[in-house]
Every structure is written in C-alpha cells, then in structure tokens.
XYZ file of C-alpha atoms in Angstrom:
340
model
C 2.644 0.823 9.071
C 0.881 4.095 10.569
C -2.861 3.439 10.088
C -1.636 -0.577 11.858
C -0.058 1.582 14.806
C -3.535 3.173 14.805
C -5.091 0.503 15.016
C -3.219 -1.077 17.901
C -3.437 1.966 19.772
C -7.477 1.933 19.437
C -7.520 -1.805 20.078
C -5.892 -2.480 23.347
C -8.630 -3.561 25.503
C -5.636 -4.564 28.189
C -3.901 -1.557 29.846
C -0.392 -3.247 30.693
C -0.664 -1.957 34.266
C -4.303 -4.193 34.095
C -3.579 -7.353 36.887
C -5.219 -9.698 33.776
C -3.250 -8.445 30.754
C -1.552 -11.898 30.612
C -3.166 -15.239 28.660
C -6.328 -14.822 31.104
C -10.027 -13.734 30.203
C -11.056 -10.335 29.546
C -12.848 -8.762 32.702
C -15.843 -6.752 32.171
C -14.335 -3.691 31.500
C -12.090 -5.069 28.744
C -14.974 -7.183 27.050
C -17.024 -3.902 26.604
C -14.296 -2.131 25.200
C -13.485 -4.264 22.477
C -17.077 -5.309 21.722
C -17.477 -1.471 21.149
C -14.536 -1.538 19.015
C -15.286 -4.093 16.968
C -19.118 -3.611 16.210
C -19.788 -0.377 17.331
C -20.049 2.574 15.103
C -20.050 6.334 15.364
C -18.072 8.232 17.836
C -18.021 5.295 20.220
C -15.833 3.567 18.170
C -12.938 6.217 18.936
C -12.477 4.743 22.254
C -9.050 5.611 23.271
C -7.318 2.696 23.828
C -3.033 2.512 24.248
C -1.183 -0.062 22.626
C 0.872 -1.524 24.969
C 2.709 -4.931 24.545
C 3.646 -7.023 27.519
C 7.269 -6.916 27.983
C 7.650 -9.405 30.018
C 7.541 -13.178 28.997
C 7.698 -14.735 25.745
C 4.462 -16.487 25.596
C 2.412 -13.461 27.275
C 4.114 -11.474 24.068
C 3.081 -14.116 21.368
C -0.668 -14.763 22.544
C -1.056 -10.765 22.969
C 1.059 -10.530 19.597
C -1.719 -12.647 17.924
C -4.682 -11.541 19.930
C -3.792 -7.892 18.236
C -2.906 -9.185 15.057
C -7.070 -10.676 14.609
C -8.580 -7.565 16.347
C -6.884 -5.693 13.020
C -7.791 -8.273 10.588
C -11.241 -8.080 12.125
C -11.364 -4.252 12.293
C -10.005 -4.349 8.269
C -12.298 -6.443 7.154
C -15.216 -5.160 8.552
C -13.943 -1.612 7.783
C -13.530 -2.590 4.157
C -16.555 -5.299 4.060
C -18.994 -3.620 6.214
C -22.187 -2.478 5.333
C -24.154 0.491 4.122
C -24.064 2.459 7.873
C -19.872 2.647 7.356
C -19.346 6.274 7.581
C -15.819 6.957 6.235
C -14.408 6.294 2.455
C -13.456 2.969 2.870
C -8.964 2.435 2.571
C -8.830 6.282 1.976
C -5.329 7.689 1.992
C -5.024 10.467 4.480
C -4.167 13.566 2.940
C -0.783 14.857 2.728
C 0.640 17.275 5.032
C 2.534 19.637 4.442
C 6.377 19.809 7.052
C 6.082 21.947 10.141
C 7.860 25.335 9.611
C 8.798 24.140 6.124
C 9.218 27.405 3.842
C 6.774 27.962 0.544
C 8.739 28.607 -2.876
C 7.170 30.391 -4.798
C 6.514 29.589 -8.261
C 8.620 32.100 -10.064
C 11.599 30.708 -8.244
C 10.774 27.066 -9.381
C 10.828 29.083 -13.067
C 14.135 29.435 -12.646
C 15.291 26.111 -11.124
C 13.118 24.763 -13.845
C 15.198 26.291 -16.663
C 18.441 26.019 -14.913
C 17.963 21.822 -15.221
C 16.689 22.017 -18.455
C 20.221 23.546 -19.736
C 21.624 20.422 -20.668
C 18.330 19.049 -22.290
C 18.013 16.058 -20.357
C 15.952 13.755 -19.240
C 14.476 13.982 -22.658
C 10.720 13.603 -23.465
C 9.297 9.491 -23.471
C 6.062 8.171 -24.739
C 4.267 6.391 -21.969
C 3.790 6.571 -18.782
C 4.081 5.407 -15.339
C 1.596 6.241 -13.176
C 0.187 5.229 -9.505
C -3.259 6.235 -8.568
C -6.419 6.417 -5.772
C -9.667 6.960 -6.726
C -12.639 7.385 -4.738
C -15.867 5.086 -6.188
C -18.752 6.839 -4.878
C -22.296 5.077 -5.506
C -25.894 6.194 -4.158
C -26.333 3.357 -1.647
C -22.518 2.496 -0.826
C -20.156 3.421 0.975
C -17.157 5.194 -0.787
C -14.127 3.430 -1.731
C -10.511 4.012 -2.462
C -9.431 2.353 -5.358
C -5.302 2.290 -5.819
C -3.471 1.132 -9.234
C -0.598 1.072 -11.189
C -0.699 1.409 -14.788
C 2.515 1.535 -16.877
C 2.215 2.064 -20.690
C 4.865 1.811 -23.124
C 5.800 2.396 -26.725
C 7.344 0.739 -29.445
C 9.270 1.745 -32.441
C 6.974 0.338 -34.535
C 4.220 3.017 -33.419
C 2.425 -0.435 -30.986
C 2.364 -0.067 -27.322
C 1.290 -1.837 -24.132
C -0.447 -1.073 -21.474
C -0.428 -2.988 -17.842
C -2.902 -1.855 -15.299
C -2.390 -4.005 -11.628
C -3.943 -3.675 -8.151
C -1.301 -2.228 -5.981
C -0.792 0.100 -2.713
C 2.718 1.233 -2.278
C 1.498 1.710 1.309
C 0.685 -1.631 1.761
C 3.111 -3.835 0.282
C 1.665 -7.201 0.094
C -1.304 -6.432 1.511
C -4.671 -6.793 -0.078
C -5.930 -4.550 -2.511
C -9.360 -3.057 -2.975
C -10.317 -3.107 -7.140
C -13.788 -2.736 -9.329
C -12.565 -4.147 -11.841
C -15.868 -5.509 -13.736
C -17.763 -5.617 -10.217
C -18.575 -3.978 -7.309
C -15.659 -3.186 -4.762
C -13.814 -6.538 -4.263
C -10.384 -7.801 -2.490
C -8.002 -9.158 -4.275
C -3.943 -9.696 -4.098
C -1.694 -7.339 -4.091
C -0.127 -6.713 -7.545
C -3.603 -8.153 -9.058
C -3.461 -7.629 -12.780
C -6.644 -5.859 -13.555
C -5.462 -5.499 -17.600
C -2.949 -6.388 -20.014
C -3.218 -4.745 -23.382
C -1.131 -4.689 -26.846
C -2.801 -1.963 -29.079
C -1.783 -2.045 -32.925
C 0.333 0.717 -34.456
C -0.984 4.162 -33.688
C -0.766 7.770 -35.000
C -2.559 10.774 -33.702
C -1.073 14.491 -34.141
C -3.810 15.730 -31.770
C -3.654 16.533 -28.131
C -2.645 14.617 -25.818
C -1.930 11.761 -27.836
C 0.677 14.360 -30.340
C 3.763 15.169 -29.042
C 3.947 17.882 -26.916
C 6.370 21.620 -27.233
C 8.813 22.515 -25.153
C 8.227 26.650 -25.308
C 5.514 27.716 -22.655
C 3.073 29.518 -25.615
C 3.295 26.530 -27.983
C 2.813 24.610 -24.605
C -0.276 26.999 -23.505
C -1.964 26.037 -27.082
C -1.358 22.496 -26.540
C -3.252 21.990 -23.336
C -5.841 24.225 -24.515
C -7.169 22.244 -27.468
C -6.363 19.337 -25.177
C -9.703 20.271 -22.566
C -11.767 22.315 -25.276
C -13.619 20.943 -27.859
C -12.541 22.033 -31.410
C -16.194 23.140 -31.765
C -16.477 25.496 -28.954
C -12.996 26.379 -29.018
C -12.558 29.862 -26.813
C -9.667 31.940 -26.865
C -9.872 33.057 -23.200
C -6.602 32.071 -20.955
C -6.792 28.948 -19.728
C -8.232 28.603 -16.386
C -6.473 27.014 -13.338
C -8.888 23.866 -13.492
C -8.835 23.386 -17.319
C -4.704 23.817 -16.961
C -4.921 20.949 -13.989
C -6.842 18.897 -15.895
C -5.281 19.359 -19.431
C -1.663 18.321 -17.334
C -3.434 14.968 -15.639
C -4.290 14.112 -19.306
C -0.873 15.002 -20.856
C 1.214 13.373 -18.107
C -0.994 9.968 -18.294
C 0.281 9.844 -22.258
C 3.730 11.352 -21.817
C 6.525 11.789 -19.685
C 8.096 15.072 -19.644
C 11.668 15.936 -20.518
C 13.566 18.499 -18.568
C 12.599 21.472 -21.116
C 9.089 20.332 -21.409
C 8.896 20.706 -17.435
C 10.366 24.099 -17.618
C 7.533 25.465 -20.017
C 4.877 23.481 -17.311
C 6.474 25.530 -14.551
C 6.195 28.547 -16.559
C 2.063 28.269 -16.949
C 1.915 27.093 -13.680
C 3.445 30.247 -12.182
C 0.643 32.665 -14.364
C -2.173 30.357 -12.857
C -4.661 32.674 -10.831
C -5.107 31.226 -7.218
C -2.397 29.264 -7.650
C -0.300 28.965 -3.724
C 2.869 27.639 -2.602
C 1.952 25.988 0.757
C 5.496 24.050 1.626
C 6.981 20.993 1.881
C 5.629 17.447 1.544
C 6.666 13.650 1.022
C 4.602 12.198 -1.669
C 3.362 8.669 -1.255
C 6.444 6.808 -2.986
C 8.450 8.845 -0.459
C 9.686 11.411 -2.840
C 10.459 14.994 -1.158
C 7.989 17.873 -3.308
C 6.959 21.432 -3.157
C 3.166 21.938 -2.891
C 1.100 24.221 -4.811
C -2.615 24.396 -4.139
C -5.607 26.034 -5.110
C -9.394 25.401 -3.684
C -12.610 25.418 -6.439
C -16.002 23.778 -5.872
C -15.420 22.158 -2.461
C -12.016 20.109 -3.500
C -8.489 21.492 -2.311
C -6.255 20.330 -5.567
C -2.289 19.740 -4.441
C 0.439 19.902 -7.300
C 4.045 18.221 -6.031
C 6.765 19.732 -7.732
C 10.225 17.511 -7.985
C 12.018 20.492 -6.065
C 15.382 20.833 -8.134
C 13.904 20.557 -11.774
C 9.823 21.297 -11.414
C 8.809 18.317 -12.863
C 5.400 17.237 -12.022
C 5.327 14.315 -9.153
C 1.918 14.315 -8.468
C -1.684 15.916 -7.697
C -3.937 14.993 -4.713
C -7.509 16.176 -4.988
C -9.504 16.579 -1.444
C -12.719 17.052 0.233
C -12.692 20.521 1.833
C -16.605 19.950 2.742
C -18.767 17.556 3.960
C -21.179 15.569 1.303
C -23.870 13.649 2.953
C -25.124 12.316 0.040
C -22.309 10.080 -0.824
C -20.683 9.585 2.461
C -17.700 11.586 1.948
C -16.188 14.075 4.508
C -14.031 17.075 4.652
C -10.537 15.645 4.264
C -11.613 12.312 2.278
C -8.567 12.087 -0.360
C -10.995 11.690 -3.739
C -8.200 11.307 -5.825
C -3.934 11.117 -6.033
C -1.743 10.557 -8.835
C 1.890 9.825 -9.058
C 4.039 10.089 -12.049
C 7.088 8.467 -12.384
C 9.752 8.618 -14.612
C-alpha cells in the first residue's frame, strides 16, 4: 500500500484548493504536470505532486477516485513495461530499515537467548523448506528486474519429495507478478505456478543435502565442505561470505530446529565484521534483529527471530552505483525469507 500512496502523492496533477479539481478539464498547468509524469524520465519525473482527494461530493470523489486509479496503472505498467532508458530496477523492494532509536544486540547475547530456547529441544529439525524470495535479473541491454517467488519443498517418508515454486509478492497481494520463467521478464497472476515437481526417492550424506549437527564445531565443518570443493578443500576459518552463503544453501534444504539455531548463532557471533545494527520488520511482518556486514559493494542483512536466533532472513544491497547494469546504491539485489 506504500509505494500506491507514493504514487498518488506524485500523481495529483489537481491541488484540491485548484478552482477545476472537480469533473472539468485539466488547465495548462495540470496537463503539463501529468504529461511529465507519465512520459517523462529523469529527475523531472519527481515532480512533487500531493495527493489530495476531493472531500466533497460523491461523484467528484468517484471520477477523481478512478482518474488516480489509471494514472497508477499507467505509471505501473510503463514502469514495469518500459523500455531500455528506465533507470531504476524495475518492482525493486526498498531496503529495510532499521527502527529509529531501536537498540543493537549484540551477538553474544543472542548466544545465550539462542541456547536458552533450545533447552527443551524444540521446534525440532524438518526436511524442506519454505522460502520467499527477490531476485534482481540483470542483463546487458535491460533494465533490471525484481523477480519475487515462493518455493515450498517437502519430504516424504519414503525418501520422495515435492517441490512447488509460484509467482507471488506478499507485498502485493493479488497483484501482478513479475516472473522469467522460460522468457524474458513477463507479467503474470499472482500466485502463478512457475513449477511443480515430484523427485523419486533420494539419499545424499553430503552437504547440504545430509542432515545437519546441532554442536557449533560439527556445525562449522558442515558449512565448510558445503562452499569448498572437496578438491581444494582449505582448512582456514570460514570467512563471513563463505559462512553467509553456506547458511542460504543449508536453510533452502532444511529447516532448523531450536538446537541447530543455537550452534548458527554461535558461528555467527565469531564472524569478523559481523554488526548488530537494530531493529527491523521483515517483509512477512515478522519483528528481527539485524546483523550486517559490507564486502564488494553489497551491504548483506541477517534477521534474527529475536527470542530464539533462528534465521528469518538475509537482504543483499547495492551500496554503490553500477552503470553498467542499471543498478543504484540502495537497489535490493536479493531477499530471502525462511519460514517455518
């Protein structure tokens, strides 16, 4: 509902205090301002504009009500249609924030929260997963794009399991959804089912695919052969990006029980440039502690589920500008969200 407020507020091309704000023509001034809007790019198209609604008369509220309504179907579509000169990744999520004057934790305390939940061993550890995610398609001569998912996988006794990928934005309920899915960056309906998959019976003892420890060493080996080849297999620490990657790969085959969480936290809290930077909401609307930690250009965000560390998400973003594919500082390139 935020980015429509946005809209509205840009879109206005009728102050309310404006003499022809009712079912009348658009003066001049109010023309040019939404002709700018609508087919103007660059810094032009931030014209400040209010969003006012006429308060007074039904049928002045429904023909403005409308009249807004197609200036944001127009401005979508062309934001999400438009052609090679759009600037901005197109449906990009903004990036979270963290709460005003909300107070870091840092990761040694979450080591103890951590191992205070997993006391009574539960939630135990599940095969599967259930996991929402953006990704940002970048391509030479297009303009980025955010691509958002859900993909739920689940095991059977029998060693099968399924796996159901579909279009979806938890932001946007029923709106449409931008997919690739065999093609170039397409609309289609909200909960969209981009695959459904039964694989015959599987076993693997290897990382990420075997199942995972519960102590933080036998943990630490895990996610080590899980990012390093068994060829060039070091035994250095692993390194904050290698232990962020090794945990996107475990959690999209596993969900975590409450001791498996606590041995996370623990290797989490001996990562080097590893920060508690506050509060935040994730984008199902769960309350998290952030953790992040800047390499290479990209600010990488780990939520923490505040009472028992388990991992809610990780948001990777821009922290510079790249020309070449259109992306600026602040462009969300990827999020994942792990539920239970």
């Amino acid at each position: 509902m935020a980015d429509e407020l946005e809209l509205l507020r840009r879109a206005d091309p009728v102050p309310a205090d404006s003499p022809g704000y009712r079912d009348r023509e658009l003066d001049e001034r109010a023309e040019q301002r939404l002709r700018r809007l609508l087919h103007e790019d660059g810094p032009r198209r931030r014209v400040r504009l209010r969003a006012v609604l006429p308060r007074r008369g039904p049928r002045a509220r429904l023909v403005w009500g409308l009249a807004a309504t197609l200036v944001v179907l127009v401005i979508a579509l062309d934001t999400v249609l438009g052609g090679p000169s759009t600037p901005r990744a197109v449906a990009a999520p903004r990036p979270l924030a963290v709460h005003v004057r909300s107070t870091p934790v840092p990761l040694k305390d979450m080591v103890a929260l951590a191992d205070a939940a997993a006391a009574g061993g539960s939630p135990r550890l599940r095969q599967g997963t259930h996991v929402q995610s953006w990704s940002l398609s970048l391509g030479d001569d297009k303009p980025p794009a955010t691509l958002p998912e859900e993909r739920v996988v689940r095991w059977r006794a029998d060693a099968t399991h399924t796996e159901l990928v579909v279009a979806t934005d938890p932001r946007r309920p029923g709106r449409p959804v931008l997919t690739d899915d065999g093609d170039d960056p397409h609309l289609v309906a909200d909960g969209h089912v981009i695959s459904r998959t039964t694989y015959p019976p599987m076993w693997n003892d290897a990382p990420p695919e075997g199942t995972p420890p519960h102590t933080a060493a036998a943990l630490r080996a895990y996610l080590t052969e899980t990012v390093r080849p068994e060829v060039d297999r070091s035994t250095a620490p692993l390194s904050t990006p290698e232990l962020f990657d090794a945990v996107g790969q475990l959690l999209d085959h596993w969900t975590l029980g409450a001791r498996e969480s606590a041995a996370l936290v623990r290797l989490f809290a001996e990562a080097r440039g590893l920060r508690p930077a506050g509060e935040v909401t994730d984008r199902l609307g769960r309350f998290g502690r952030a953790y992040v930690y800047d390499t290479g250009g990209i600010r990488h965000m780990l939520i923490l589920e505040p009472r028992t560390g388990a991992v809610l998400g990780i948001e990777d973003t821009c922290t510079e500008d790249d020309p070449a594919y259109g992306v600026k500082a602040g462009d969300v390139m990827a999020y994942r969200a792990w539920m239970r």
